[in-house]
Amino acid sequence: MVAKTFGSAVSGVDANLITIEVNVGQGTSFFMVGLPDSAVKESQQRVESALKYFGYRMPRQKVVINLAPADIRKEGSAYDLPIAMGILQASEQVLFPELDRYVIMGELALDGNLRPIKGVLPIAIEARKRGFKGFILPLENAKEASIVNNLDIIGVETLDQAVDFLQGNLIIEPLVTDTREIFYLSLDDTQFDFADVQGQENIKRAMEIAAAGGHNVIMIGPPGAGKTMLAKRLPSILPPLSLQEALETTKIHSVAGKLGKNASLLAQRPFRSPHHTISDVALVGGGGNPQPGEISLAHNGVLFLDELPEFKRTVLEVMRQPLEERKVTISRAKVSVDYPSNFMLIASMNPCPCGYYNHPEKECVCGPGIVQRYLNKVSGPLLDRIDLHVEVTPVKFDEMTSTRKSESSKAIRERVIKGRELQRLRFENNPEVFCNAMMPSHMVKEVCQINEAGKALLKTAMERLGLSARAYDRILKVARTIADIAGSEAIKVEHLAEAIQYRSLDREGWAG
């Protein structure tokens, strides 16, 4: 007899339907075909042990399991449960009248308990799209899958529960989650607040501009000046995630297995801060079984690279293309996978190896040429993709001990949202552009027009400060964002003047 069950294989951030066909016939061998990897092949031992634990038997006949379509590679241990169900049906030990109406996934322990799996959310989305009645999966993953409506999410703890449910002997109520209610209730649950930061008003202003225009930022200053503290608070002033963005972000974290037990829809923008020893593959994604990297886990959020010059040169260079294209493509001989990577890059660095170059009080002990060599570790093409260069100076004692309350993240966020709303209206006919930072060069000329006084100021600044040509577009984009925050249709001279001061590293002889 041939039995069919349905599972799913995750590719990128989407899922493909997999049909698991089980045939029990004459003979004594066990075959599994359809490009299974080692973890899938090993399911024979787990399934046999789990079946015996609950009083069922592994057929001592020829068992052929086909995972179709046969040209898609099947990976992981999540096929244990559908294979077990198919064997029970094909060997006629149990009959399941509605087996073909459910997608079934789960890893079996030797005692028949179910362990959680990765990539549940894209599988649930695919199951609903294909018109299945429900999705049977480990109980620990049920909350994550219940984000998808119009699909019965049946969480089970053991193989026996799944068997009883499909036979109709056990009633399990589908898990229903009011996704919108949970999402909107936790939108403002931010861990960090700018109200905790004493002083550093100019850096907070730069962060506000970056958040409003989606600009990348590099902070340069001595150790202990507050660079990391400020970066961690940036997500608290970014506009709240939309439901669509939250779903995209949750899918990536689901595929990477980063959601944890009983996780639901992510309502906060992600903040990723990898260590400088990270490898190329860990940052951009990939591996034998392609997985999303840190830049994709930071999608719709912030990627913070602390101590930027300490990162390997190759690691920083592989980030250049994703910064421009807002996605990363991982190509292998037989598969090509796209992961979204629309993130804000926030980097921080010391001005020199000792950390005290340009310090107002302490003296730099680095020898001649060492400062320039240290700064040259960060390539020009990467700096070209960073709009704001901000010098961070240490907080004075009076500011540190001041009892004056700093402005909260909530107040700053309101201004950021107003600025983003102006940009949404400006770019509504350009689906590829969401904020000022994403404007291509030809659009900068149309959107960022300046008057004669502005042109004169910009010309003087470029000549006197020795600004490079690449700084020109960046200054105009940042000035446009400053004007948006102020609610101004035109870019005024004061907006340009403020934008010019955020190009520290472009000044000739900055480290000379």
Short mmCIF file of N, CA, C and O in Angstrom, two decimals, residues 380-466:
data_model
loop_
_atom_site.label_atom_id
_atom_site.label_comp_id
_atom_site.label_asym_id
_atom_site.label_seq_id
_atom_site.Cartn_x
_atom_site.Cartn_y
_atom_site.Cartn_z
N GLY A 380 37.92 53.10 1.39
CA GLY A 380 37.16 54.22 0.83
C GLY A 380 35.79 53.81 0.32
O GLY A 380 34.78 54.47 0.61
N PRO A 381 35.69 52.69 -0.46
CA PRO A 381 34.37 52.27 -0.95
C PRO A 381 33.35 51.99 0.16
O PRO A 381 32.16 52.20 -0.02
N LEU A 382 33.84 51.49 1.33
CA LEU A 382 32.90 51.25 2.43
C LEU A 382 32.48 52.58 3.07
O LEU A 382 31.30 52.81 3.33
N LEU A 383 33.45 53.47 3.27
CA LEU A 383 33.12 54.79 3.82
C LEU A 383 32.18 55.55 2.90
O LEU A 383 31.38 56.37 3.35
N ASP A 384 32.29 55.29 1.60
CA ASP A 384 31.45 55.93 0.60
C ASP A 384 29.97 55.62 0.84
O ASP A 384 29.08 56.38 0.44
N ARG A 385 29.68 54.50 1.48
CA ARG A 385 28.30 54.09 1.73
C ARG A 385 27.80 54.55 3.11
O ARG A 385 26.73 54.17 3.53
N ILE A 386 28.64 55.31 3.81
CA ILE A 386 28.26 55.83 5.13
C ILE A 386 28.05 57.33 5.03
O ILE A 386 28.95 58.07 4.65
N ASP A 387 26.83 57.78 5.34
CA ASP A 387 26.45 59.17 5.11
C ASP A 387 26.93 60.13 6.19
O ASP A 387 27.28 61.27 5.92
N LEU A 388 26.89 59.67 7.45
CA LEU A 388 27.22 60.57 8.56
C LEU A 388 28.48 60.10 9.28
O LEU A 388 28.54 58.96 9.75
N HIS A 389 29.49 60.98 9.34
CA HIS A 389 30.69 60.73 10.13
C HIS A 389 30.61 61.64 11.35
O HIS A 389 30.62 62.86 11.20
N VAL A 390 30.52 61.05 12.53
CA VAL A 390 30.27 61.85 13.73
C VAL A 390 31.44 61.71 14.70
O VAL A 390 31.82 60.58 15.05
N GLU A 391 31.98 62.83 15.11
CA GLU A 391 33.05 62.81 16.13
C GLU A 391 32.41 62.84 17.51
O GLU A 391 31.62 63.74 17.82
N VAL A 392 32.76 61.84 18.33
CA VAL A 392 32.22 61.74 19.69
C VAL A 392 33.30 62.17 20.67
O VAL A 392 34.41 61.63 20.66
N THR A 393 32.98 63.15 21.48
CA THR A 393 33.95 63.62 22.49
C THR A 393 33.48 63.17 23.88
O THR A 393 32.27 62.98 24.10
N PRO A 394 34.39 63.01 24.81
CA PRO A 394 33.99 62.54 26.16
C PRO A 394 33.03 63.53 26.82
O PRO A 394 33.11 64.74 26.59
N VAL A 395 32.16 63.00 27.66
CA VAL A 395 31.20 63.84 28.38
C VAL A 395 31.91 64.53 29.54
O VAL A 395 32.66 63.89 30.29
N LYS A 396 31.67 65.82 29.69
CA LYS A 396 32.29 66.57 30.80
C LYS A 396 31.62 66.17 32.12
O LYS A 396 30.47 65.76 32.16
N PHE A 397 32.38 66.34 33.21
CA PHE A 397 31.90 65.92 34.53
C PHE A 397 30.60 66.62 34.89
O PHE A 397 29.67 66.01 35.43
N ASP A 398 30.50 67.92 34.60
CA ASP A 398 29.29 68.69 34.94
C ASP A 398 28.06 68.12 34.26
O ASP A 398 26.97 68.05 34.86
N GLU A 399 28.22 67.71 32.98
CA GLU A 399 27.08 67.13 32.24
C GLU A 399 26.73 65.76 32.80
O GLU A 399 25.56 65.40 32.88
N MET A 400 27.75 65.00 33.19
CA MET A 400 27.52 63.65 33.69
C MET A 400 26.73 63.65 34.99
O MET A 400 25.90 62.79 35.25
N THR A 401 27.01 64.65 35.83
CA THR A 401 26.36 64.71 37.15
C THR A 401 25.13 65.62 37.16
O THR A 401 24.51 65.81 38.20
N SER A 402 24.78 66.15 36.00
CA SER A 402 23.63 67.06 35.92
C SER A 402 22.33 66.32 36.24
O SER A 402 22.15 65.15 35.89
N THR A 403 21.42 67.00 36.92
CA THR A 403 20.12 66.40 37.26
C THR A 403 19.06 66.71 36.19
O THR A 403 17.93 66.26 36.29
N ARG A 404 19.49 67.49 35.16
CA ARG A 404 18.53 67.82 34.09
C ARG A 404 18.15 66.57 33.31
O ARG A 404 18.99 65.78 32.93
N LYS A 405 16.84 66.40 33.10
CA LYS A 405 16.34 65.21 32.41
C LYS A 405 16.60 65.32 30.91
O LYS A 405 16.29 66.34 30.29
N SER A 406 17.19 64.28 30.33
CA SER A 406 17.44 64.27 28.88
C SER A 406 16.16 63.95 28.13
O SER A 406 15.22 63.35 28.68
N GLU A 407 16.13 64.32 26.85
CA GLU A 407 14.94 64.07 26.02
C GLU A 407 14.75 62.56 25.82
O GLU A 407 15.72 61.83 25.59
N SER A 408 13.51 62.12 25.93
CA SER A 408 13.24 60.68 25.83
C SER A 408 13.22 60.22 24.37
O SER A 408 13.04 61.01 23.45
N SER A 409 13.38 58.90 24.20
CA SER A 409 13.32 58.30 22.85
C SER A 409 11.96 58.53 22.22
O SER A 409 11.86 58.72 21.00
N LYS A 410 10.91 58.54 23.05
CA LYS A 410 9.55 58.71 22.51
C LYS A 410 9.39 60.06 21.81
O LYS A 410 8.81 60.15 20.72
N ALA A 411 9.93 61.12 22.43
CA ALA A 411 9.82 62.47 21.85
C ALA A 411 10.62 62.55 20.55
O ALA A 411 10.17 63.14 19.56
N ILE A 412 11.81 61.96 20.54
CA ILE A 412 12.64 61.98 19.33
C ILE A 412 11.97 61.18 18.22
O ILE A 412 11.94 61.59 17.05
N ARG A 413 11.40 60.04 18.60
CA ARG A 413 10.76 59.16 17.60
C ARG A 413 9.61 59.85 16.88
O ARG A 413 9.40 59.64 15.70
N GLU A 414 8.88 60.69 17.60
CA GLU A 414 7.76 61.40 16.96
C GLU A 414 8.24 62.29 15.81
O GLU A 414 7.61 62.36 14.76
N ARG A 415 9.37 62.96 16.01
CA ARG A 415 9.94 63.79 14.95
C ARG A 415 10.44 62.93 13.78
O ARG A 415 10.28 63.29 12.62
N VAL A 416 11.03 61.79 14.13
CA VAL A 416 11.53 60.86 13.10
C VAL A 416 10.37 60.36 12.23
O VAL A 416 10.47 60.31 11.00
N ILE A 417 9.25 60.01 12.87
CA ILE A 417 8.08 59.49 12.14
C ILE A 417 7.53 60.55 11.19
O ILE A 417 7.15 60.25 10.05
N LYS A 418 7.51 61.81 11.65
CA LYS A 418 7.02 62.90 10.77
C LYS A 418 7.91 63.04 9.54
O LYS A 418 7.44 63.20 8.42
N GLY A 419 9.22 62.97 9.76
CA GLY A 419 10.17 63.05 8.65
C GLY A 419 10.00 61.88 7.68
O GLY A 419 10.03 62.07 6.46
N ARG A 420 9.80 60.68 8.21
CA ARG A 420 9.62 59.50 7.36
C ARG A 420 8.32 59.57 6.57
O ARG A 420 8.24 59.08 5.44
N GLU A 421 7.29 60.18 7.15
CA GLU A 421 6.01 60.30 6.46
C GLU A 421 6.15 61.19 5.23
O GLU A 421 5.59 60.90 4.16
N LEU A 422 6.91 62.28 5.35
CA LEU A 422 7.18 63.15 4.19
C LEU A 422 7.89 62.38 3.08
O LEU A 422 7.59 62.52 1.90
N GLN A 423 8.83 61.52 3.48
CA GLN A 423 9.58 60.73 2.50
C GLN A 423 8.69 59.68 1.85
O GLN A 423 8.82 59.39 0.66
N ARG A 424 7.77 59.09 2.64
CA ARG A 424 6.85 58.09 2.07
C ARG A 424 6.01 58.71 0.96
O ARG A 424 5.83 58.11 -0.11
N LEU A 425 5.53 59.92 1.19
CA LEU A 425 4.74 60.62 0.17
C LEU A 425 5.60 60.98 -1.04
O LEU A 425 5.17 60.88 -2.18
N ARG A 426 6.86 61.38 -0.77
CA ARG A 426 7.76 61.79 -1.85
C ARG A 426 8.09 60.62 -2.78
O ARG A 426 8.18 60.78 -3.99
N PHE A 427 8.27 59.44 -2.20
CA PHE A 427 8.73 58.29 -2.99
C PHE A 427 7.63 57.26 -3.25
O PHE A 427 7.93 56.12 -3.59
N GLU A 428 6.36 57.64 -3.11
CA GLU A 428 5.30 56.64 -3.25
C GLU A 428 5.23 56.04 -4.66
O GLU A 428 4.71 54.94 -4.84
N ASN A 429 5.76 56.73 -5.66
CA ASN A 429 5.78 56.19 -7.03
C ASN A 429 7.07 55.42 -7.34
O ASN A 429 7.26 54.95 -8.46
N ASN A 430 7.94 55.31 -6.34
CA ASN A 430 9.21 54.57 -6.51
C ASN A 430 9.26 53.44 -5.49
O ASN A 430 9.72 53.64 -4.36
N PRO A 431 8.79 52.24 -5.85
CA PRO A 431 8.71 51.15 -4.86
C PRO A 431 10.06 50.71 -4.31
O PRO A 431 10.13 50.10 -3.25
N GLU A 432 11.16 51.02 -5.01
CA GLU A 432 12.49 50.60 -4.56
C GLU A 432 13.10 51.58 -3.55
O GLU A 432 14.12 51.29 -2.95
N VAL A 433 12.47 52.77 -3.41
CA VAL A 433 13.04 53.80 -2.52
C VAL A 433 12.06 54.07 -1.38
O VAL A 433 10.91 54.40 -1.61
N PHE A 434 12.54 53.94 -0.14
CA PHE A 434 11.68 54.15 1.03
C PHE A 434 12.09 55.39 1.82
O PHE A 434 11.30 55.95 2.56
N CYS A 435 13.37 55.75 1.72
CA CYS A 435 13.86 56.87 2.52
C CYS A 435 14.97 57.59 1.75
O CYS A 435 15.44 57.11 0.73
N ASN A 436 15.37 58.74 2.28
CA ASN A 436 16.34 59.59 1.57
C ASN A 436 17.66 58.88 1.28
O ASN A 436 18.30 59.11 0.26
N ALA A 437 18.10 58.03 2.21
CA ALA A 437 19.40 57.36 2.04
C ALA A 437 19.42 56.45 0.82
O ALA A 437 20.49 56.17 0.29
N MET A 438 18.25 55.99 0.37
CA MET A 438 18.19 55.04 -0.74
C MET A 438 18.11 55.72 -2.10
O MET A 438 18.06 55.05 -3.13
N MET A 439 18.09 57.05 -2.13
CA MET A 439 17.97 57.77 -3.41
C MET A 439 19.16 57.50 -4.32
O MET A 439 20.31 57.67 -3.89
N PRO A 440 18.93 57.13 -5.59
CA PRO A 440 20.04 57.04 -6.53
C PRO A 440 20.49 58.44 -6.95
O PRO A 440 19.77 59.43 -6.74
N SER A 441 21.66 58.54 -7.58
CA SER A 441 22.26 59.86 -7.91
C SER A 441 21.34 60.74 -8.76
O SER A 441 21.22 61.94 -8.52
N HIS A 442 20.68 60.13 -9.76
CA HIS A 442 19.83 60.95 -10.65
C HIS A 442 18.65 61.57 -9.91
O HIS A 442 18.17 62.65 -10.24
N MET A 443 18.19 60.86 -8.85
CA MET A 443 17.06 61.37 -8.08
C MET A 443 17.50 62.48 -7.12
O MET A 443 16.72 63.39 -6.81
N VAL A 444 18.77 62.42 -6.69
CA VAL A 444 19.29 63.44 -5.78
C VAL A 444 19.20 64.82 -6.43
O VAL A 444 18.82 65.81 -5.79
N LYS A 445 19.51 64.88 -7.72
CA LYS A 445 19.48 66.17 -8.44
C LYS A 445 18.07 66.76 -8.48
O LYS A 445 17.89 67.96 -8.42
N GLU A 446 17.06 65.87 -8.59
CA GLU A 446 15.66 66.34 -8.65
C GLU A 446 15.15 66.75 -7.27
O GLU A 446 14.55 67.81 -7.09
N VAL A 447 15.41 65.89 -6.27
CA VAL A 447 14.80 66.06 -4.94
C VAL A 447 15.57 67.05 -4.07
O VAL A 447 14.99 67.76 -3.25
N CYS A 448 16.90 67.11 -4.25
CA CYS A 448 17.73 67.92 -3.34
C CYS A 448 18.24 69.20 -4.02
O CYS A 448 19.45 69.45 -4.05
N GLN A 449 17.33 69.97 -4.58
CA GLN A 449 17.75 71.21 -5.23
C GLN A 449 18.04 72.28 -4.18
O GLN A 449 17.31 72.41 -3.19
N ILE A 450 19.13 73.05 -4.42
CA ILE A 450 19.51 74.10 -3.47
C ILE A 450 19.61 75.44 -4.19
O ILE A 450 19.83 75.50 -5.41
N ASN A 451 19.44 76.53 -3.43
CA ASN A 451 19.48 77.87 -4.02
C ASN A 451 20.93 78.33 -4.19
O ASN A 451 21.88 77.63 -3.82
N GLU A 452 21.11 79.54 -4.72
CA GLU A 452 22.46 80.05 -5.00
C GLU A 452 23.30 80.19 -3.73
O GLU A 452 24.49 79.89 -3.72
N ALA A 453 22.66 80.63 -2.64
CA ALA A 453 23.39 80.78 -1.38
C ALA A 453 23.89 79.42 -0.89
O ALA A 453 25.02 79.29 -0.39
N GLY A 454 23.05 78.40 -1.06
CA GLY A 454 23.42 77.04 -0.68
C GLY A 454 24.58 76.51 -1.51
O GLY A 454 25.51 75.89 -0.98
N LYS A 455 24.53 76.79 -2.82
CA LYS A 455 25.62 76.35 -3.70
C LYS A 455 26.94 77.01 -3.31
O LYS A 455 28.00 76.38 -3.30
N ALA A 456 26.85 78.31 -2.99
CA ALA A 456 28.06 79.04 -2.59
C ALA A 456 28.65 78.46 -1.30
O ALA A 456 29.87 78.28 -1.19
N LEU A 457 27.78 78.14 -0.34
CA LEU A 457 28.24 77.55 0.92
C LEU A 457 28.91 76.20 0.68
O LEU A 457 29.98 75.92 1.23
N LEU A 458 28.25 75.38 -0.14
CA LEU A 458 28.77 74.03 -0.42
C LEU A 458 30.12 74.10 -1.13
O LEU A 458 31.05 73.35 -0.83
N LYS A 459 30.23 75.04 -2.07
CA LYS A 459 31.49 75.21 -2.81
C LYS A 459 32.61 75.61 -1.84
O LYS A 459 33.72 75.05 -1.87
N THR A 460 32.31 76.59 -0.98
CA THR A 460 33.31 77.05 -0.01
C THR A 460 33.74 75.92 0.92
O THR A 460 34.92 75.74 1.20
N ALA A 461 32.74 75.16 1.39
CA ALA A 461 33.03 74.06 2.32
C ALA A 461 33.91 73.01 1.67
O ALA A 461 34.88 72.53 2.28
N MET A 462 33.61 72.67 0.42
CA MET A 462 34.38 71.63 -0.26
C MET A 462 35.82 72.08 -0.51
O MET A 462 36.75 71.29 -0.43
N GLU A 463 35.99 73.38 -0.78
CA GLU A 463 37.34 73.89 -1.03
C GLU A 463 38.14 74.05 0.26
O GLU A 463 39.28 73.61 0.37
N ARG A 464 37.51 74.65 1.28
CA ARG A 464 38.24 74.94 2.52
C ARG A 464 38.51 73.68 3.34
O ARG A 464 39.57 73.54 3.93
N LEU A 465 37.51 72.82 3.42
CA LEU A 465 37.67 71.61 4.25
C LEU A 465 38.31 70.47 3.46
O LEU A 465 38.59 69.42 4.02
N GLY A 466 38.49 70.67 2.15
CA GLY A 466 39.09 69.62 1.33
C GLY A 466 38.18 68.41 1.22
O GLY A 466 38.66 67.27 1.22
#
